[in-house]
């Protein structure tokens, strides 16, 4: 299981999470994924704090998408959307 670090942000209806693009010894980068993206992309139907569990469950797909976005636009804020996953047109 991946070491998942995240919090649910009620004000933005998203899960903010940390990831380490260069492994545990590298920088800690923050990103977020919206409640809507978790619903649309992963079929998650829970709300609020329960989205943390859903995000952790799907972190195998979320983390690589966040790393790809980080590498494509270093230094920019990262908010993942369905476009980051390529499963939906």
Coordinates of C-alpha atoms in Angstrom, one line a residue:
X1 CA 0.0 0.0 0.0
X2 CA 1.2 3.5 -0.8
X3 CA 2.0 6.0 1.9
X4 CA -0.9 8.4 1.3
X5 CA -0.9 11.8 2.8
X6 CA -4.1 13.8 2.2
X7 CA -6.7 16.1 3.6
X8 CA -10.3 16.8 2.5
X9 CA -10.8 20.5 1.8
X10 CA -14.5 21.4 2.3
X11 CA -14.1 24.9 0.9
X12 CA -12.8 23.7 -2.4
X13 CA -14.6 20.3 -2.5
X14 CA -11.3 18.6 -3.2
X15 CA -8.7 16.3 -1.7
X16 CA -5.3 17.9 -1.3
X17 CA -2.5 15.4 -1.2
X18 CA 1.3 15.1 -1.1
X19 CA 3.5 13.1 -3.4
X20 CA 7.2 12.6 -3.9
X21 CA 8.1 12.6 -7.6
X22 CA 11.7 11.6 -7.0
X23 CA 11.0 9.1 -4.3
X24 CA 11.0 9.5 -0.5
X25 CA 14.3 11.4 -0.4
X26 CA 13.2 14.0 -2.9
X27 CA 10.9 17.0 -2.7
X28 CA 7.4 16.8 -1.3
X29 CA 4.9 18.3 -3.7
X30 CA 1.3 19.2 -3.0
X31 CA -1.6 18.7 -5.5
X32 CA -5.3 18.4 -5.4
X33 CA -8.0 16.5 -7.1
X34 CA -11.6 17.7 -7.1
X35 CA -14.6 15.8 -5.7
X36 CA -16.1 16.0 -9.2
X37 CA -13.0 14.3 -10.8
X38 CA -13.1 11.5 -8.3
X39 CA -16.8 11.0 -9.0
X40 CA -16.5 11.2 -12.8
X41 CA -13.2 9.4 -13.3
X42 CA -13.3 6.8 -10.7
X43 CA -17.0 6.4 -10.0
X44 CA -16.6 7.4 -6.4
X45 CA -20.0 8.1 -4.8
X46 CA -19.0 9.0 -1.3
X47 CA -18.9 12.6 -0.1
X48 CA -16.8 14.8 2.2
X49 CA -14.2 13.2 4.5
X50 CA -14.9 9.8 2.9
X51 CA -13.2 11.0 -0.2
X52 CA -9.9 10.5 1.5
X53 CA -10.4 6.8 1.5
X54 CA -11.5 6.9 -2.1
X55 CA -8.4 8.9 -3.1
X56 CA -6.1 6.5 -1.2
X57 CA -7.8 3.5 -2.9
X58 CA -7.2 5.1 -6.4
X59 CA -3.8 6.6 -5.6
X60 CA -2.2 4.0 -7.9
X61 CA -3.6 6.1 -10.8
X62 CA -3.7 9.5 -9.1
X63 CA 0.0 9.7 -8.1
X64 CA 1.4 9.0 -11.7
X65 CA -1.0 11.6 -13.1
X66 CA 0.2 14.1 -10.5
X67 CA 3.9 13.3 -11.3
X68 CA 3.3 13.7 -15.0
X69 CA 1.7 17.1 -14.4
X70 CA 4.5 18.1 -12.1
X71 CA 7.1 17.2 -14.7
X72 CA 5.2 18.9 -17.5
X73 CA 4.7 22.2 -15.6
X74 CA 7.2 22.4 -12.8
X75 CA 6.5 25.1 -10.2
X76 CA 2.8 25.4 -11.2
X77 CA -0.1 24.6 -9.0
X78 CA -1.4 21.1 -9.7
X79 CA -5.2 20.4 -9.8
X80 CA -6.0 17.1 -11.5
X81 CA -9.0 16.8 -13.7
X82 CA -10.4 14.0 -15.9
X83 CA -8.0 15.2 -18.7
X84 CA -5.1 14.1 -16.6
X85 CA -6.2 10.4 -16.7
X86 CA -6.9 9.9 -20.4
X87 CA -9.7 7.4 -19.7
X88 CA -12.4 9.7 -20.9
X89 CA -12.4 11.7 -24.1

